[in-house]
mmCIF file of C-alpha atoms in Angstrom:
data_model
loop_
_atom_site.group_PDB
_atom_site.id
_atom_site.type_symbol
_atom_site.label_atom_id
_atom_site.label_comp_id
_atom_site.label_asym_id
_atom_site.label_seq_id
_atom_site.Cartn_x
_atom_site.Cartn_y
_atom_site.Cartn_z
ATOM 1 C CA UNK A 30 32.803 -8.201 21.505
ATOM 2 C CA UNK A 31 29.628 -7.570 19.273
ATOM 3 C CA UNK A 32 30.362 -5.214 15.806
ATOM 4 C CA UNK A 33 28.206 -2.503 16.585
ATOM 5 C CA UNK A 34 29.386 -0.243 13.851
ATOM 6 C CA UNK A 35 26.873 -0.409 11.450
ATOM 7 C CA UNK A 36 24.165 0.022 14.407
ATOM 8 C CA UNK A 37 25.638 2.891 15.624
ATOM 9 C CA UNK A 38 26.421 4.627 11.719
ATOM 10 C CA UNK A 39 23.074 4.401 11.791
ATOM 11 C CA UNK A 40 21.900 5.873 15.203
ATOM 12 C CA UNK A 41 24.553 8.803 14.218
ATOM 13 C CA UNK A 42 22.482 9.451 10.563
ATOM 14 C CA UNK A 43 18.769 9.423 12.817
ATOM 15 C CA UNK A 44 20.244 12.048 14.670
ATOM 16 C CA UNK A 45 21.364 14.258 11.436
ATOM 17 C CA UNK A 46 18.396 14.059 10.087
ATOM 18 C CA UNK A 47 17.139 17.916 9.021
ATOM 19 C CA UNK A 48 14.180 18.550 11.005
ATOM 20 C CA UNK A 49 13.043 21.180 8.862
ATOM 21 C CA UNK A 50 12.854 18.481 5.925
ATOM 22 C CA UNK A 51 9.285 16.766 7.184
ATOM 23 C CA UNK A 52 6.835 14.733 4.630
ATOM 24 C CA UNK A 53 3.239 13.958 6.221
ATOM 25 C CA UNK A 54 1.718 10.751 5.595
ATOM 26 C CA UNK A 55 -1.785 9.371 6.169
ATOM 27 C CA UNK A 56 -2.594 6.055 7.302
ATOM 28 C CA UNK A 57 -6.519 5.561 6.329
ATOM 29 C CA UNK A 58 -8.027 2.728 8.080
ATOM 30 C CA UNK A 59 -10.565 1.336 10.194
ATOM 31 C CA UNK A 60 -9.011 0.761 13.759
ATOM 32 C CA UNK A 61 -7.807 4.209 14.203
ATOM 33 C CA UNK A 62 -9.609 4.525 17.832
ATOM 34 C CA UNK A 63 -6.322 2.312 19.029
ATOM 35 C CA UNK A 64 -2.992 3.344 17.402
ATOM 36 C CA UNK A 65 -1.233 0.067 18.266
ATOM 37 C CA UNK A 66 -3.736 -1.354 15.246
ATOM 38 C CA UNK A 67 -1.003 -0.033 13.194
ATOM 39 C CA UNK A 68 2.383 0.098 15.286
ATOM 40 C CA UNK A 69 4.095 -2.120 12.417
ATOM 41 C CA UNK A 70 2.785 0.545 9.663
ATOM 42 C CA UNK A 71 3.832 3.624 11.452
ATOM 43 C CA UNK A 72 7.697 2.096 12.960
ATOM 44 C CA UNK A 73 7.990 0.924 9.047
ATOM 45 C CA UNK A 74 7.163 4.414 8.054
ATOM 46 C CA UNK A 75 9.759 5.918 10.310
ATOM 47 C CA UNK A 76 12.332 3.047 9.240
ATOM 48 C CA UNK A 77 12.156 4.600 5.722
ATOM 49 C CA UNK A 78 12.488 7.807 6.469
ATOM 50 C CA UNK A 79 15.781 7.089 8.208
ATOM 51 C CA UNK A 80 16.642 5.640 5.110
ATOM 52 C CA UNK A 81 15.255 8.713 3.093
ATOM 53 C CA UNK A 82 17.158 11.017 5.591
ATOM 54 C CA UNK A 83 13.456 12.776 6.492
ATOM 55 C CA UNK A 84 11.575 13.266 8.945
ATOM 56 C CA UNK A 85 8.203 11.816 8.862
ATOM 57 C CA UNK A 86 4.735 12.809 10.117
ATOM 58 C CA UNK A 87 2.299 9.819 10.360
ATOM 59 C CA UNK A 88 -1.749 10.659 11.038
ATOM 60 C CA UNK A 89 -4.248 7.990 11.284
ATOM 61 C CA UNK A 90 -7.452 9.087 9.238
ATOM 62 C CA UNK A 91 -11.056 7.080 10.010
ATOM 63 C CA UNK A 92 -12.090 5.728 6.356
ATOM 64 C CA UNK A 93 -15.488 5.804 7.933
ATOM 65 C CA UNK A 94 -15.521 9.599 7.592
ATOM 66 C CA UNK A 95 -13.671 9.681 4.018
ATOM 67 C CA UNK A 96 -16.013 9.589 1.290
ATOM 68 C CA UNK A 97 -16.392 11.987 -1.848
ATOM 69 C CA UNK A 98 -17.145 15.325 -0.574
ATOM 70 C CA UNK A 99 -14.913 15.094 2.545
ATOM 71 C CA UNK A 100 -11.564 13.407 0.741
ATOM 72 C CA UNK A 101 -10.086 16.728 -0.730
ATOM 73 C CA UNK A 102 -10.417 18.408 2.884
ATOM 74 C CA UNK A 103 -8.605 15.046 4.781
ATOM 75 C CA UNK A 104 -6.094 14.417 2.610
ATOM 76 C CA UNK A 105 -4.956 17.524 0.601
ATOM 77 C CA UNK A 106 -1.872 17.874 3.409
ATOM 78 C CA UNK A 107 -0.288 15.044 2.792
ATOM 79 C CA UNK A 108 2.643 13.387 0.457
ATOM 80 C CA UNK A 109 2.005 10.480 1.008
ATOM 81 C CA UNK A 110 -1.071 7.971 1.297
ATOM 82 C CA UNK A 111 -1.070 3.885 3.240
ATOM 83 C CA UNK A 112 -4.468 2.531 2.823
ATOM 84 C CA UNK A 113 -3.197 -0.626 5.298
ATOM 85 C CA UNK A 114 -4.925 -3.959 5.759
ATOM 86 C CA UNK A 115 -8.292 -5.729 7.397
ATOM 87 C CA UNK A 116 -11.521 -7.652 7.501
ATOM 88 C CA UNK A 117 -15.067 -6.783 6.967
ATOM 89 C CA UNK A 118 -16.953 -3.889 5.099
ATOM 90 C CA UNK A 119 -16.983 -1.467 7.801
ATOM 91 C CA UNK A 120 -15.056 1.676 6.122
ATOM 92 C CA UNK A 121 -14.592 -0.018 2.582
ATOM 93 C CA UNK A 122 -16.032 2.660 0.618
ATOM 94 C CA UNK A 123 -14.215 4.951 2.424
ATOM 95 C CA UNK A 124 -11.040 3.328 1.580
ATOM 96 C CA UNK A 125 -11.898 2.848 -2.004
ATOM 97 C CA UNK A 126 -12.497 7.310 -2.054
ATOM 98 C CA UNK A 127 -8.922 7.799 -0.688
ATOM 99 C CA UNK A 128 -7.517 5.460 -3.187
ATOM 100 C CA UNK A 129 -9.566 7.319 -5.867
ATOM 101 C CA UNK A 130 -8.145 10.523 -4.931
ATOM 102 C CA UNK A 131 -4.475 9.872 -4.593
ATOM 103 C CA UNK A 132 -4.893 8.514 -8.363
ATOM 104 C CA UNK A 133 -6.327 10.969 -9.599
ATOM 105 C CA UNK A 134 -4.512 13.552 -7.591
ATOM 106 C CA UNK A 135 -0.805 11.503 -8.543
ATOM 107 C CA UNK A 136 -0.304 11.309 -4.247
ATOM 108 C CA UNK A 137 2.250 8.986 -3.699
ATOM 109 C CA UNK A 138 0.238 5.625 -2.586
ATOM 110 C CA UNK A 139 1.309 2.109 -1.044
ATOM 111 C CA UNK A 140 -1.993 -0.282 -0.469
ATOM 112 C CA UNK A 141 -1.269 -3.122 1.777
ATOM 113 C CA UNK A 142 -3.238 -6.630 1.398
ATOM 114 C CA UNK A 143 -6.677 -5.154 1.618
ATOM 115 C CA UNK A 144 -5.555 -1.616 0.233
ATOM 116 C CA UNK A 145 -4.486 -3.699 -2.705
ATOM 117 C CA UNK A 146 -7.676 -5.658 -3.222
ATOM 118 C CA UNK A 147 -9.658 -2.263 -2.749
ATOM 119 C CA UNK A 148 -6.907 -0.135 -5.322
ATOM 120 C CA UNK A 149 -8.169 -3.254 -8.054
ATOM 121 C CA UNK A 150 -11.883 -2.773 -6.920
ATOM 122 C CA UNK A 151 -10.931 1.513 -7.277
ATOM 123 C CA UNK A 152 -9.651 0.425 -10.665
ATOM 124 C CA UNK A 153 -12.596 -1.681 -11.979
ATOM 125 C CA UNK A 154 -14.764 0.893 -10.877
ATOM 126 C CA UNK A 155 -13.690 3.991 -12.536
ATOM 127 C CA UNK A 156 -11.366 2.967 -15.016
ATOM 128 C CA UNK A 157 -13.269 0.055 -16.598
ATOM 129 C CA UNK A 158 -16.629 1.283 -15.578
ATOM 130 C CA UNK A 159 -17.480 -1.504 -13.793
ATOM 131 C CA UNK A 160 -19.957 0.040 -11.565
ATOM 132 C CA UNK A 161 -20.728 -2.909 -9.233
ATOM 133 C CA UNK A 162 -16.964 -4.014 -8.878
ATOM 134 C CA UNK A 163 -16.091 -5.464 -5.335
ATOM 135 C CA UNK A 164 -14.714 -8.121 -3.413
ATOM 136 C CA UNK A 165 -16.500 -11.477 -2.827
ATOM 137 C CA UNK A 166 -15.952 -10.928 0.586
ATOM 138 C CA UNK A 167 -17.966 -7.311 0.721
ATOM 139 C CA UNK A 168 -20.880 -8.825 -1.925
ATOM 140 C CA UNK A 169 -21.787 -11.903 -3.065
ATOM 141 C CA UNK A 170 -24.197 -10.432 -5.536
ATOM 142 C CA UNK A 171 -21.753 -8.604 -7.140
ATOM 143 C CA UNK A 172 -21.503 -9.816 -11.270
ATOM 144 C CA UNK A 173 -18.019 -8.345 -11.183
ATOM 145 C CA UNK A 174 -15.843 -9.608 -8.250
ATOM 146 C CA UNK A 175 -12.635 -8.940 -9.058
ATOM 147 C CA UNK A 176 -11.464 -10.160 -6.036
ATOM 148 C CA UNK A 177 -12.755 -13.355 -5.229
ATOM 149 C CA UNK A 178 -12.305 -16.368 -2.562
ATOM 150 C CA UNK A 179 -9.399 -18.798 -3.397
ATOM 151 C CA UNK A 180 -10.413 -21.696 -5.039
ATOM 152 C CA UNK A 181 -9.380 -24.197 -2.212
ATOM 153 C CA UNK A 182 -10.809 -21.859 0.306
ATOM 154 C CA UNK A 183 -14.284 -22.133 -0.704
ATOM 155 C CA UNK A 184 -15.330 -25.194 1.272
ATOM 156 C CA UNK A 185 -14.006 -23.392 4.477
ATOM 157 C CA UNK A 186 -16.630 -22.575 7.144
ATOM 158 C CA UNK A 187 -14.380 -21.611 9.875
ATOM 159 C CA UNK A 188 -12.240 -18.838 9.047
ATOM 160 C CA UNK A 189 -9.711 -18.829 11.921
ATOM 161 C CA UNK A 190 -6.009 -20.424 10.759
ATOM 162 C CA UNK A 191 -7.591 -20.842 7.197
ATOM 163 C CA UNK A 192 -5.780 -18.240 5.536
ATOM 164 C CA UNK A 193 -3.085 -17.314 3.058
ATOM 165 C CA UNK A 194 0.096 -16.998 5.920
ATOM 166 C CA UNK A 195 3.408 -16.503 6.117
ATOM 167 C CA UNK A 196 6.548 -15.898 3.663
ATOM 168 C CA UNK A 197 5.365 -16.717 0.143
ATOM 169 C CA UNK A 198 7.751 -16.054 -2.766
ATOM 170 C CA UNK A 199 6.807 -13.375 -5.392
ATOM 171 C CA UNK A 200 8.310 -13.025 -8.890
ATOM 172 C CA UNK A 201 8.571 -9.603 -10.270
ATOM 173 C CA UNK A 202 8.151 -8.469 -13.967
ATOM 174 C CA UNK A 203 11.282 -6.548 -15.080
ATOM 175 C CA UNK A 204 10.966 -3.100 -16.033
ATOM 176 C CA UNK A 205 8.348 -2.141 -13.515
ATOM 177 C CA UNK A 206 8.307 0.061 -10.530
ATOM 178 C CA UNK A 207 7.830 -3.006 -8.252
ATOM 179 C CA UNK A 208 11.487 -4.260 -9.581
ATOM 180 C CA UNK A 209 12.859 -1.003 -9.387
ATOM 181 C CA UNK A 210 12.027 -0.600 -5.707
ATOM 182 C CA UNK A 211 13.003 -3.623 -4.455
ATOM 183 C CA UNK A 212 16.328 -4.001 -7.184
ATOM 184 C CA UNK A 213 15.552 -7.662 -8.077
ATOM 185 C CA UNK A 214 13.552 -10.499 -9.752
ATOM 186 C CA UNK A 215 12.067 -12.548 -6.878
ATOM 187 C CA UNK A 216 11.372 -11.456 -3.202
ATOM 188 C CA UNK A 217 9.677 -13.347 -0.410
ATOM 189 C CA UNK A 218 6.606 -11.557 1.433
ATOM 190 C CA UNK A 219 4.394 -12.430 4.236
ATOM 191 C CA UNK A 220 0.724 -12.956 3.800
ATOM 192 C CA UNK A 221 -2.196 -13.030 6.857
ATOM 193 C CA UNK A 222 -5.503 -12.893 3.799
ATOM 194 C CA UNK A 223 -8.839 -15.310 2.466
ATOM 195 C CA UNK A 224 -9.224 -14.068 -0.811
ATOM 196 C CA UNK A 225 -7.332 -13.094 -4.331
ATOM 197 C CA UNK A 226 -7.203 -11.445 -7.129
ATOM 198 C CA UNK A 227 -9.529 -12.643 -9.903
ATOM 199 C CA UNK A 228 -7.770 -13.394 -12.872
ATOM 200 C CA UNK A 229 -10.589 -13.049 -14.959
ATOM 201 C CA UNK A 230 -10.062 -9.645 -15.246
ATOM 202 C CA UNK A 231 -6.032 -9.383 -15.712
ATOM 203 C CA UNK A 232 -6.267 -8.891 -19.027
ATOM 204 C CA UNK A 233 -8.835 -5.757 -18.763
ATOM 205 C CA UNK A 234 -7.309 -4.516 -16.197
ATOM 206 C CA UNK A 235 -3.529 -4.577 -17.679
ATOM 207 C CA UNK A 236 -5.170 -3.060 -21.091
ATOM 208 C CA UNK A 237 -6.709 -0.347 -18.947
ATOM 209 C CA UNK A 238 -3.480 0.230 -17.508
ATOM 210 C CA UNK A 239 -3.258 -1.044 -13.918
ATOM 211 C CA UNK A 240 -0.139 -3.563 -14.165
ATOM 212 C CA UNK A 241 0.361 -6.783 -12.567
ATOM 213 C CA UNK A 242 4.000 -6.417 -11.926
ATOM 214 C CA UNK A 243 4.406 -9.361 -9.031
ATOM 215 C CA UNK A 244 2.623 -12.489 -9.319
ATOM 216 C CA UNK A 245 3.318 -16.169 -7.739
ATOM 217 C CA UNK A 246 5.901 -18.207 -9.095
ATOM 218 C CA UNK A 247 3.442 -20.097 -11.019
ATOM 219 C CA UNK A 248 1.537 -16.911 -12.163
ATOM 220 C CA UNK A 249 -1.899 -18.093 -10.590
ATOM 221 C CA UNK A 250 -1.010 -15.349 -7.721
ATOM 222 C CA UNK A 251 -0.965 -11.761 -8.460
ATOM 223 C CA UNK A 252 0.777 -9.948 -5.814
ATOM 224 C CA UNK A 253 1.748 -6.714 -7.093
ATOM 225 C CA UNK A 254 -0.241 -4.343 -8.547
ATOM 226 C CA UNK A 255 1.156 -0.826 -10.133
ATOM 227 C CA UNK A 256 0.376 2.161 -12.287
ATOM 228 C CA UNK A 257 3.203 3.041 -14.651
ATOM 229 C CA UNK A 258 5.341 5.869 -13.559
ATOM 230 C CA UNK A 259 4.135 7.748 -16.578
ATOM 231 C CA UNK A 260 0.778 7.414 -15.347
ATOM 232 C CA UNK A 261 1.689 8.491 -11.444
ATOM 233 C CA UNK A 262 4.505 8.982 -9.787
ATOM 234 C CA UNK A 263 4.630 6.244 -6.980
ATOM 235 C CA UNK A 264 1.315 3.937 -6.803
ATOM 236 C CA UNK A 265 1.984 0.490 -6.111
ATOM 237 C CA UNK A 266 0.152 -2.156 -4.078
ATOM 238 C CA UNK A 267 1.014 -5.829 -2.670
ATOM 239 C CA UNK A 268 -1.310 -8.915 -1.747
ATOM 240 C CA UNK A 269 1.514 -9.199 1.455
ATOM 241 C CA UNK A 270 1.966 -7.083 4.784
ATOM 242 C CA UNK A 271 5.463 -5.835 3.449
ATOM 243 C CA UNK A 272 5.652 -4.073 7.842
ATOM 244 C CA UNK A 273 6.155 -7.734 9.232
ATOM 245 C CA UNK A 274 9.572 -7.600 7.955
ATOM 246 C CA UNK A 275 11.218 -4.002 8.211
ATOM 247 C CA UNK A 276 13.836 -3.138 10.660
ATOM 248 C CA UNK A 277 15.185 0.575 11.428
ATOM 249 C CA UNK A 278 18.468 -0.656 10.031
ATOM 250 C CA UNK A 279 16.854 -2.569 6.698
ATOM 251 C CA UNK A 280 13.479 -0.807 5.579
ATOM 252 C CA UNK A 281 10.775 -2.134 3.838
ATOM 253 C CA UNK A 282 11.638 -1.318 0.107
ATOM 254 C CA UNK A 283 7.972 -0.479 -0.572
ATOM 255 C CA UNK A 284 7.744 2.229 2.327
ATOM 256 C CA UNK A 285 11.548 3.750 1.475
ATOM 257 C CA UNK A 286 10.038 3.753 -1.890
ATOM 258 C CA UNK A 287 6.804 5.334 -0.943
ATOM 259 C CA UNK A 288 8.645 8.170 1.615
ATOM 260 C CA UNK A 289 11.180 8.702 -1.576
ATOM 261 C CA UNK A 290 8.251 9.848 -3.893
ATOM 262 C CA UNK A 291 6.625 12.025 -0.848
ATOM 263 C CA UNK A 292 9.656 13.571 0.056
ATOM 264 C CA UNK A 293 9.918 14.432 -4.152
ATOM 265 C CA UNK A 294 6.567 15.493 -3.468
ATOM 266 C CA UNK A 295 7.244 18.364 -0.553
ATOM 267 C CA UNK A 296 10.605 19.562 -1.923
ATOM 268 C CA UNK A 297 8.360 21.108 -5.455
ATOM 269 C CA UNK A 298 5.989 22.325 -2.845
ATOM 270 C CA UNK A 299 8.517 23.999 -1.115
ATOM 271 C CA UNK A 300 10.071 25.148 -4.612
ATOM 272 C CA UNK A 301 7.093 26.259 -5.300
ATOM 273 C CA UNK A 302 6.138 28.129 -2.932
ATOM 274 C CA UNK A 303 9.593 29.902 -2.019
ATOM 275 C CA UNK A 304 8.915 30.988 -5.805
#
């Protein structure tokens, strides 16, 4: 006879879950016309907030339509902010806004594989004035790609099966968010990208203050990339698709992490305005 004890302690929690206790997060992307794009993104979503005891509002946002003057008005509602993965420039800039504004605006963030690449472009941009930062992959003209193809990439016509994929260990750099989330040293993360970060600019960018708290074993690899929690109070970013491997009865520590600091984030609203 199977143990289904845990399954069903679990089942029993979903079902306490105040409904009253609700923290709205966007999902900004570029293949909002079919939700299925992001099925993995939204079930890991939900996963944490059964972990978070929450409930947990997910909207899809078009990046097309995000840009300066229209980010305050789409995103002001939420807690929390997912800027998820994909390929090509369609929607980039957009992207790059939302991540500008939960920065500046201390949203909670998590940027998956692209978002990441794009929250290091966001970075260069504002922070180290780089005006013309980007990815390789968005401009080859670009004197400041701070995220560039990999080295043994770069003879590669044919993109299909060429990429960075499947589980690929990470090492973590103690006293950082990215440790404190996932409570240890070394994790394993699955990948589905082309191109890296460009360690060229690690050192300007740690100075500046964006922190490279995961790398590769090696430390070619960064993986992670974080603000300190003095700076914000839940921005962190990995290379990896941290989805593929969350279950409703084992979360993704980056999305229980990311519902944790939204949920923080609507119970001083409410505070606030009961006050």
């Amino acid at each position: 006879i199977p143990d289904n004890r845990k399954w069903e302690d679990m089942i029993e929690k979903i079902r306490n879950i105040d409904k009253n206790k609700k923290v709205k997060i966007a999902i900004v992307g570029k293949y909002v016309k079919l939700e299925d794009s992001y099925i993995s993104v939204i079930e890991s979503i939900k996963h944490a907030g059964f972990a978070n005891e929450v409930e947990t509002e997910v909207k899809l946002i078009d990046a097309e339509k995000v840009t300066k003057d229209t980010a305050k008005d789409l995103l002001k509602d939420f807690q929390g902010i997912i800027v998820p993965g994909g390929f090509g420039n369609r929607g980039i800039e957009g992207k790059i806004e939302t991540i500008k504004y939960a920065r500046e605006n201390k949203i909670p963030f998590l940027g998956i594989c692209l978002g990441m690449q794009m929250a290091v472009v966001e970075y260069a941009r504002d922070v180290l004035e780089l005006k013309d930062a980007n990815s390789q992959e968005f401009d080859e003209k670009s004197k400041n790609q701070v995220i560039h193809i990999m080295e043994n990439q770069k003879s590669v016509d044919k993109k299909g099966g060429t990429m960075r994929l499947g589980a690929y260990p990470c090492i973590i750099k103690e006293g950082t968010l990215a440790e404190k989330v996932y409570g240890t040293k070394e994790i394993s993360e699955r990948h589905r990208h082309r191109f890296e970060y460009n360690n060229d600019y690690k050192e300007r960018l740690e100075k500046a203050g964006l922190i490279c708290s995961g790398t590769s074993p090696d430390g070619n690899l960064v993986e992670i990339v974080e603000l300190s929690q003095k700076e914000h109070p839940y921005f962190i970013a990995g290379q990896f698709h941290p989805e593929l491997k969350s279950r409703p009865n084992k979360p993704a520590p980056l999305f229980v992490g990311l519902v944790k600091a939204a949920k923080g984030i609507w119970l001083i609203y409410i505070i606030c305005k009961r006050r």
